[in-house]
PDB file of C-alpha atoms in Angstrom:
ATOM      1  CA  GLN Q   1      -2.643  25.192-136.579  1.00  0.00           C
ATOM      2  CA  SER Q   2       0.606  24.733-134.684  1.00  0.00           C
ATOM      3  CA  VAL Q   3       1.261  26.701-131.453  1.00  0.00           C
ATOM      4  CA  GLU Q   4       4.898  27.587-130.798  1.00  0.00           C
ATOM      5  CA  PHE Q   5       6.465  28.652-127.483  1.00  0.00           C
ATOM      6  CA  THR Q   6       9.766  30.567-127.568  1.00  0.00           C
ATOM      7  CA  VAL Q   7      12.021  32.157-124.946  1.00  0.00           C
ATOM      8  CA  ASP Q   8      14.335  34.957-126.110  1.00  0.00           C
ATOM      9  CA  GLY Q   9      13.771  33.857-129.682  1.00  0.00           C
ATOM     10  CA  GLU Q  10      14.593  30.187-129.115  1.00  0.00           C
ATOM     11  CA  THR Q  11      11.863  27.598-129.607  1.00  0.00           C
ATOM     12  CA  GLN Q  12      11.174  25.661-126.439  1.00  0.00           C
ATOM     13  CA  ALA Q  13       8.099  23.665-127.477  1.00  0.00           C
ATOM     14  CA  THR Q  14       5.622  23.290-130.320  1.00  0.00           C
ATOM     15  CA  ASP Q  15       2.107  21.941-129.977  1.00  0.00           C
ATOM     16  CA  ALA Q  16       1.263  20.789-133.487  1.00  0.00           C
ATOM     17  CA  ASP Q  17      -2.177  20.311-135.036  1.00  0.00           C
ATOM     18  CA  VAL Q  18      -4.248  22.219-132.469  1.00  0.00           C
ATOM     19  CA  THR Q  19      -7.871  22.137-133.549  1.00  0.00           C
ATOM     20  CA  ILE Q  20     -10.430  24.622-132.217  1.00  0.00           C
ATOM     21  CA  GLY Q  21     -14.030  24.873-133.393  1.00  0.00           C
ATOM     22  CA  GLY Q  22     -15.704  28.169-134.271  1.00  0.00           C
ATOM     23  CA  ASP Q  23     -16.386  30.432-131.252  1.00  0.00           C
ATOM     24  CA  GLU Q  24     -14.493  27.943-129.048  1.00  0.00           C
ATOM     25  CA  THR Q  25     -11.386  28.386-126.861  1.00  0.00           C
ATOM     26  CA  ALA Q  26      -8.639  26.002-125.804  1.00  0.00           C
ATOM     27  CA  THR Q  27      -6.044  26.218-123.066  1.00  0.00           C
ATOM     28  CA  GLY Q  28      -2.538  24.778-123.214  1.00  0.00           C
ATOM     29  CA  THR Q  29       0.471  24.904-120.912  1.00  0.00           C
ATOM     30  CA  PHE Q  30       4.136  25.403-121.717  1.00  0.00           C
ATOM     31  CA  THR Q  31       6.921  25.259-119.123  1.00  0.00           C
ATOM     32  CA  TYR Q  32      10.437  26.655-119.055  1.00  0.00           C
ATOM     33  CA  GLU Q  33      13.150  26.285-116.406  1.00  0.00           C
ATOM     34  CA  THR Q  34      15.341  29.351-115.986  1.00  0.00           C
ATOM     35  CA  ASP Q  35      19.128  29.103-115.777  1.00  0.00           C
ATOM     36  CA  SER Q  36      22.046  31.339-114.777  1.00  0.00           C
ATOM     37  CA  ASP Q  37      22.149  33.053-118.190  1.00  0.00           C
ATOM     38  CA  ASP Q  38      18.580  34.358-117.965  1.00  0.00           C
ATOM     39  CA  PRO Q  39      18.756  37.293-115.471  1.00  0.00           C
ATOM     40  CA  PRO Q  40      17.694  40.046-115.432  1.00  0.00           C
ATOM     41  CA  GLU Q  41      14.731  39.126-117.706  1.00  0.00           C
ATOM     42  CA  ILE Q  42      13.465  36.851-120.432  1.00  0.00           C
ATOM     43  CA  THR Q  43      10.964  37.417-123.223  1.00  0.00           C
ATOM     44  CA  THR Q  44       8.415  34.661-123.792  1.00  0.00           C
ATOM     45  CA  GLU Q  45       6.309  34.362-126.906  1.00  0.00           C
ATOM     46  CA  VAL Q  46       3.411  32.129-127.851  1.00  0.00           C
ATOM     47  CA  SER Q  47       2.511  32.249-131.525  1.00  0.00           C
ATOM     48  CA  THR Q  48       0.129  30.713-134.051  1.00  0.00           C
ATOM     49  CA  ASP Q  49      -0.152  31.342-137.763  1.00  0.00           C
ATOM     50  CA  ASP Q  50      -2.566  34.184-137.024  1.00  0.00           C
ATOM     51  CA  ASP Q  51      -1.380  35.838-133.803  1.00  0.00           C
ATOM     52  CA  THR Q  52       1.462  36.302-131.329  1.00  0.00           C
ATOM     53  CA  ALA Q  53       1.400  37.005-127.569  1.00  0.00           C
ATOM     54  CA  THR Q  54       4.587  38.327-125.918  1.00  0.00           C
ATOM     55  CA  GLU Q  55       5.430  38.692-122.216  1.00  0.00           C
ATOM     56  CA  THR Q  56       8.577  39.913-120.455  1.00  0.00           C
ATOM     57  CA  VAL Q  57       9.400  38.100-117.214  1.00  0.00           C
ATOM     58  CA  ALA Q  58      11.903  39.382-114.619  1.00  0.00           C
ATOM     59  CA  VAL Q  59      14.400  36.720-113.514  1.00  0.00           C
ATOM     60  CA  ASN Q  60      16.211  37.277-110.209  1.00  0.00           C
ATOM     61  CA  THR Q  61      19.850  36.360-109.744  1.00  0.00           C
ATOM     62  CA  PRO Q  62      20.358  33.797-106.933  1.00  0.00           C
ATOM     63  CA  ALA Q  63      22.149  34.996-103.813  1.00  0.00           C
ATOM     64  CA  GLU Q  64      25.941  34.907-104.076  1.00  0.00           C
ATOM     65  CA  PHE Q  65      28.066  36.037-101.147  1.00  0.00           C
ATOM     66  CA  GLN Q  66      31.425  37.681-101.783  1.00  0.00           C
ATOM     67  CA  ILE Q  67      34.054  38.615 -99.203  1.00  0.00           C
ATOM     68  CA  ASN Q  68      35.225  42.139-100.011  1.00  0.00           C
ATOM     69  CA  GLU Q  69      37.787  42.502 -97.216  1.00  0.00           C
ATOM     70  CA  VAL Q  70      39.224  40.767 -94.143  1.00  0.00           C
ATOM     71  CA  ASP Q  71      40.778  43.293 -91.741  1.00  0.00           C
ATOM     72  CA  PRO Q  72      42.651  41.734 -88.764  1.00  0.00           C
ATOM     73  CA  THR Q  73      43.445  43.688 -85.587  1.00  0.00           C
ATOM     74  CA  PRO Q  74      46.269  43.605 -84.670  1.00  0.00           C
ATOM     75  CA  ASP Q  75      48.095  42.606 -87.854  1.00  0.00           C
ATOM     76  CA  ALA Q  76      50.810  40.928 -85.737  1.00  0.00           C
ATOM     77  CA  ALA Q  77      50.200  39.267 -82.376  1.00  0.00           C
ATOM     78  CA  VAL Q  78      51.729  37.312 -79.512  1.00  0.00           C
ATOM     79  CA  VAL Q  79      50.472  34.112 -77.926  1.00  0.00           C
ATOM     80  CA  GLY Q  80      47.482  34.898 -75.707  1.00  0.00           C
ATOM     81  CA  GLN Q  81      46.607  38.151 -77.495  1.00  0.00           C
ATOM     82  CA  ARG Q  82      43.132  38.192 -79.071  1.00  0.00           C
ATOM     83  CA  ILE Q  83      42.957  38.833 -82.817  1.00  0.00           C
ATOM     84  CA  THR Q  84      39.709  40.219 -84.253  1.00  0.00           C
ATOM     85  CA  PHE Q  85      38.769  39.880 -87.920  1.00  0.00           C
ATOM     86  CA  ASP Q  86      36.361  42.437 -89.420  1.00  0.00           C
ATOM     87  CA  VAL Q  87      34.907  40.702 -92.486  1.00  0.00           C
ATOM     88  CA  SER Q  88      33.050  42.733 -95.128  1.00  0.00           C
ATOM     89  CA  VAL Q  89      30.545  40.504 -96.959  1.00  0.00           C
ATOM     90  CA  GLU Q  90      28.373  41.483 -99.959  1.00  0.00           C
ATOM     91  CA  ASN Q  91      25.405  39.689-101.531  1.00  0.00           C
ATOM     92  CA  LEU Q  92      25.935  40.053-105.284  1.00  0.00           C
ATOM     93  CA  GLY Q  93      22.583  38.441-106.131  1.00  0.00           C
ATOM     94  CA  ASP Q  94      19.000  39.703-106.055  1.00  0.00           C
ATOM     95  CA  LEU Q  95      17.540  37.306-103.508  1.00  0.00           C
ATOM     96  CA  THR Q  96      17.871  37.423 -99.719  1.00  0.00           C
ATOM     97  CA  ALA Q  97      19.875  34.546 -98.238  1.00  0.00           C
ATOM     98  CA  THR Q  98      21.722  33.371 -95.154  1.00  0.00           C
ATOM     99  CA  ARG Q  99      25.173  31.846 -95.007  1.00  0.00           C
ATOM    100  CA  ASP Q 100      27.362  30.234 -92.354  1.00  0.00           C
ATOM    101  CA  ILE Q 101      30.685  32.006 -91.800  1.00  0.00           C
ATOM    102  CA  THR Q 102      33.741  30.079 -90.610  1.00  0.00           C
ATOM    103  CA  LEU Q 103      37.194  31.138 -89.404  1.00  0.00           C
ATOM    104  CA  ILE Q 104      39.858  28.591 -90.300  1.00  0.00           C
ATOM    105  CA  ARG Q 105      43.432  28.491 -88.935  1.00  0.00           C
ATOM    106  CA  ASP Q 106      46.011  26.422 -90.832  1.00  0.00           C
ATOM    107  CA  GLY Q 107      43.198  24.391 -92.407  1.00  0.00           C
ATOM    108  CA  GLU Q 108      41.352  23.747 -89.136  1.00  0.00           C
ATOM    109  CA  SER Q 109      38.029  25.386 -88.235  1.00  0.00           C
ATOM    110  CA  VAL Q 110      38.366  27.460 -85.049  1.00  0.00           C
ATOM    111  CA  GLN Q 111      35.062  29.391 -85.131  1.00  0.00           C
ATOM    112  CA  THR Q 112      31.803  28.796 -86.997  1.00  0.00           C
ATOM    113  CA  ASP Q 113      28.713  30.996 -86.691  1.00  0.00           C
ATOM    114  CA  LEU Q 114      25.680  29.236 -88.159  1.00  0.00           C
ATOM    115  CA  ASP Q 115      23.298  31.421 -90.163  1.00  0.00           C
ATOM    116  CA  LEU Q 116      25.237  34.489 -89.048  1.00  0.00           C
ATOM    117  CA  VAL Q 117      25.188  36.395 -92.315  1.00  0.00           C
ATOM    118  CA  GLY Q 118      21.719  37.187 -93.677  1.00  0.00           C
ATOM    119  CA  LEU Q 119      21.728  39.752 -96.484  1.00  0.00           C
ATOM    120  CA  ARG Q 120      19.219  41.093 -98.961  1.00  0.00           C
ATOM    121  CA  GLY Q 121      20.267  41.308-102.584  1.00  0.00           C
ATOM    122  CA  GLY Q 122      22.893  44.004-103.129  1.00  0.00           C
ATOM    123  CA  GLU Q 123      23.522  44.544 -99.394  1.00  0.00           C
ATOM    124  CA  THR Q 124      26.904  44.625 -97.646  1.00  0.00           C
ATOM    125  CA  ASP Q 125      27.529  43.892 -93.972  1.00  0.00           C
ATOM    126  CA  THR Q 126      30.539  43.567 -91.668  1.00  0.00           C
ATOM    127  CA  VAL Q 127      30.882  40.530 -89.403  1.00  0.00           C
ATOM    128  CA  GLN Q 128      33.463  40.204 -86.613  1.00  0.00           C
ATOM    129  CA  LEU Q 129      35.253  36.964 -85.791  1.00  0.00           C
ATOM    130  CA  SER Q 130      38.045  36.445 -83.260  1.00  0.00           C
ATOM    131  CA  TYR Q 131      40.800  34.044 -82.222  1.00  0.00           C
ATOM    132  CA  VAL Q 132      43.301  33.876 -79.350  1.00  0.00           C
ATOM    133  CA  PRO Q 133      46.623  32.301 -80.426  1.00  0.00           C
ATOM    134  CA  VAL Q 134      48.038  29.478 -78.303  1.00  0.00           C
ATOM    135  CA  GLN Q 135      51.584  28.178 -77.959  1.00  0.00           C
ATOM    136  CA  ASN Q 136      50.885  25.206 -80.249  1.00  0.00           C
ATOM    137  CA  ASP Q 137      50.244  27.624 -83.122  1.00  0.00           C
ATOM    138  CA  LEU Q 138      54.006  28.268 -83.264  1.00  0.00           C
ATOM    139  CA  ASN Q 139      54.872  24.607 -83.998  1.00  0.00           C
ATOM    140  CA  GLY Q 140      57.885  24.781 -81.676  1.00  0.00           C
ATOM    141  CA  GLN Q 141      59.195  28.034 -83.136  1.00  0.00           C
ATOM    142  CA  SER Q 142      59.575  31.389 -81.403  1.00  0.00           C
ATOM    143  CA  GLU Q 143      57.743  33.165 -84.248  1.00  0.00           C
ATOM    144  CA  ARG Q 144      55.631  31.900 -87.123  1.00  0.00           C
ATOM    145  CA  ASP Q 145      53.384  33.236 -89.901  1.00  0.00           C
ATOM    146  CA  VAL Q 146      49.944  31.712 -89.347  1.00  0.00           C
ATOM    147  CA  THR Q 147      47.412  31.563 -92.191  1.00  0.00           C
ATOM    148  CA  PHE Q 148      43.769  32.323 -91.416  1.00  0.00           C
ATOM    149  CA  GLU Q 149      40.923  31.775 -93.892  1.00  0.00           C
ATOM    150  CA  VAL Q 150      37.380  33.132 -93.764  1.00  0.00           C
ATOM    151  CA  ASP Q 151      34.746  31.008 -95.542  1.00  0.00           C
ATOM    152  CA  VAL Q 152      31.177  32.172 -96.346  1.00  0.00           C
ATOM    153  CA  GLN Q 153      30.325  29.077 -98.449  1.00  0.00           C
ATOM    154  CA  ASP Q 154      30.302  31.020-101.739  1.00  0.00           C
ATOM    155  CA  ASP Q 155      33.701  32.649-101.268  1.00  0.00           C
ATOM    156  CA  THR Q 156      36.886  32.437 -99.186  1.00  0.00           C
ATOM    157  CA  GLU Q 157      39.613  34.921 -98.301  1.00  0.00           C
ATOM    158  CA  GLN Q 158      42.991  34.364 -96.600  1.00  0.00           C
ATOM    159  CA  VAL Q 159      45.190  36.554 -94.418  1.00  0.00           C
ATOM    160  CA  THR Q 160      48.581  35.751 -92.873  1.00  0.00           C
ATOM    161  CA  ILE Q 161      49.450  37.059 -89.409  1.00  0.00           C
ATOM    162  CA  PRO Q 162      52.875  36.839 -87.732  1.00  0.00           C
ATOM    163  CA  ILE Q 163      52.536  35.360 -84.234  1.00  0.00           C
ATOM    164  CA  GLU Q 164      55.391  35.178 -81.734  1.00  0.00           C
ATOM    165  CA  GLU Q 165      55.969  33.872 -78.253  1.00  0.00           C
ATOM    166  CA  ALA Q 166      54.742  36.064 -75.448  1.00  0.00           C
ATOM    167  CA  ALA Q 167      57.716  37.735 -73.750  1.00  0.00           C
ATOM    168  CA  ALA Q 168      58.116  37.916 -69.983  1.00  0.00           C
ATOM    169  CA  GLU Q 169      59.666  40.953 -68.274  1.00  0.00           C
ATOM    170  CA  PHE Q 170      60.290  40.906 -64.529  1.00  0.00           C
ATOM    171  CA  GLU Q 171      60.234  44.222 -62.691  1.00  0.00           C
ATOM    172  CA  ILE Q 172      61.085  44.725 -59.005  1.00  0.00           C
ATOM    173  CA  THR Q 173      58.379  47.076 -57.773  1.00  0.00           C
ATOM    174  CA  GLU Q 174      59.217  47.172 -54.059  1.00  0.00           C
ATOM    175  CA  THR Q 175      61.985  46.060 -51.647  1.00  0.00           C
ATOM    176  CA  THR Q 176      62.214  46.186 -47.862  1.00  0.00           C
ATOM    177  CA  LEU Q 177      64.969  45.278 -45.386  1.00  0.00           C
ATOM    178  CA  THR Q 178      64.404  44.202 -41.791  1.00  0.00           C
ATOM    179  CA  PRO Q 179      65.990  45.826 -39.878  1.00  0.00           C
ATOM    180  CA  ASP Q 180      66.034  48.708 -42.312  1.00  0.00           C
ATOM    181  CA  ASP Q 181      68.559  51.080 -40.723  1.00  0.00           C
ATOM    182  CA  GLU Q 182      71.367  49.221 -38.936  1.00  0.00           C
ATOM    183  CA  ALA Q 183      72.267  45.811 -37.629  1.00  0.00           C
ATOM    184  CA  ALA Q 184      74.880  44.363 -35.325  1.00  0.00           C
ATOM    185  CA  SER Q 185      77.351  41.731 -36.342  1.00  0.00           C
ATOM    186  CA  GLY Q 186      75.621  38.357 -36.348  1.00  0.00           C
ATOM    187  CA  ASP Q 187      72.104  39.774 -36.745  1.00  0.00           C
ATOM    188  CA  GLU Q 188      69.844  38.322 -39.435  1.00  0.00           C
ATOM    189  CA  ILE Q 189      68.773  40.719 -42.161  1.00  0.00           C
ATOM    190  CA  VAL Q 190      65.593  39.809 -44.053  1.00  0.00           C
ATOM    191  CA  ALA Q 191      65.120  41.178 -47.567  1.00  0.00           C
ATOM    192  CA  THR Q 192      61.608  41.179 -49.041  1.00  0.00           C
ATOM    193  CA  ALA Q 193      61.014  41.947 -52.724  1.00  0.00           C
ATOM    194  CA  THR Q 194      57.832  42.360 -54.741  1.00  0.00           C
ATOM    195  CA  ILE Q 195      58.323  41.311 -58.357  1.00  0.00           C
ATOM    196  CA  GLU Q 196      55.830  41.865 -61.172  1.00  0.00           C
ATOM    197  CA  ASN Q 197      55.847  40.287 -64.605  1.00  0.00           C
ATOM    198  CA  THR Q 198      54.901  43.226 -66.834  1.00  0.00           C
ATOM    199  CA  GLY Q 199      55.114  41.150 -70.004  1.00  0.00           C
ATOM    200  CA  THR Q 200      52.521  38.814 -71.526  1.00  0.00           C
ATOM    201  CA  GLY Q 201      54.416  35.535 -71.300  1.00  0.00           C
ATOM    202  CA  THR Q 202      55.092  33.137 -68.446  1.00  0.00           C
ATOM    203  CA  ALA Q 203      58.722  32.663 -67.417  1.00  0.00           C
ATOM    204  CA  GLU Q 204      61.011  31.580 -64.577  1.00  0.00           C
ATOM    205  CA  GLN Q 205      63.945  33.720 -63.477  1.00  0.00           C
ATOM    206  CA  SER Q 206      66.452  33.603 -60.598  1.00  0.00           C
ATOM    207  CA  VAL Q 207      66.288  36.190 -57.813  1.00  0.00           C
ATOM    208  CA  SER Q 208      69.459  36.909 -55.839  1.00  0.00           C
ATOM    209  CA  LEU Q 209      70.507  39.068 -52.903  1.00  0.00           C
ATOM    210  CA  VAL Q 210      73.883  40.780 -53.389  1.00  0.00           C
ATOM    211  CA  ARG Q 211      75.838  42.327 -50.515  1.00  0.00           C
ATOM    212  CA  GLU Q 212      77.779  45.476 -51.327  1.00  0.00           C
ATOM    213  CA  ARG Q 213      80.776  46.425 -49.143  1.00  0.00           C
TER     214      ARG Q 213
END
């Protein structure tokens, strides 16, 4: 008789003219390679003219990582201010897997964590990346929208963050005069000032002493 092997009703192989003597047994092997259309299960069947044997086999979906959200803090920044990216990643497959996660700025990788994301099938996790903008990110402008991309190998997601030059603000916090009460004509008066830059940028400003009559 012929022995036929089918998967989900489709013939995969046929072993023709199998001969078995009375009270004897024979063993044969059929193979099948699963593909992406098979999950969550397949039904295999081996049949002869006289009998049929059916088995249902579970087929797991390979790991597939999806970025659900990229949440930057702050959503606008100045040069020198750290930006953090909270990245929500989900494994849509059934199998546990690990992926590298990379932060890309304007097409250039600025942070890569190897084997950072390891998720079981169906799990979601949040990973934090960060970047500190530098003056060169502005390309000679005072303000610029910079594009960041998060890559987990299976999926990518982009966010755009406005970045501007860090502003400087000079504040006089303390002044003293020597002498501080009175002086005679021709005496030297020394003025001492303490100045603090309360901004985030570096700058140069003039400091002057003005005499009021």
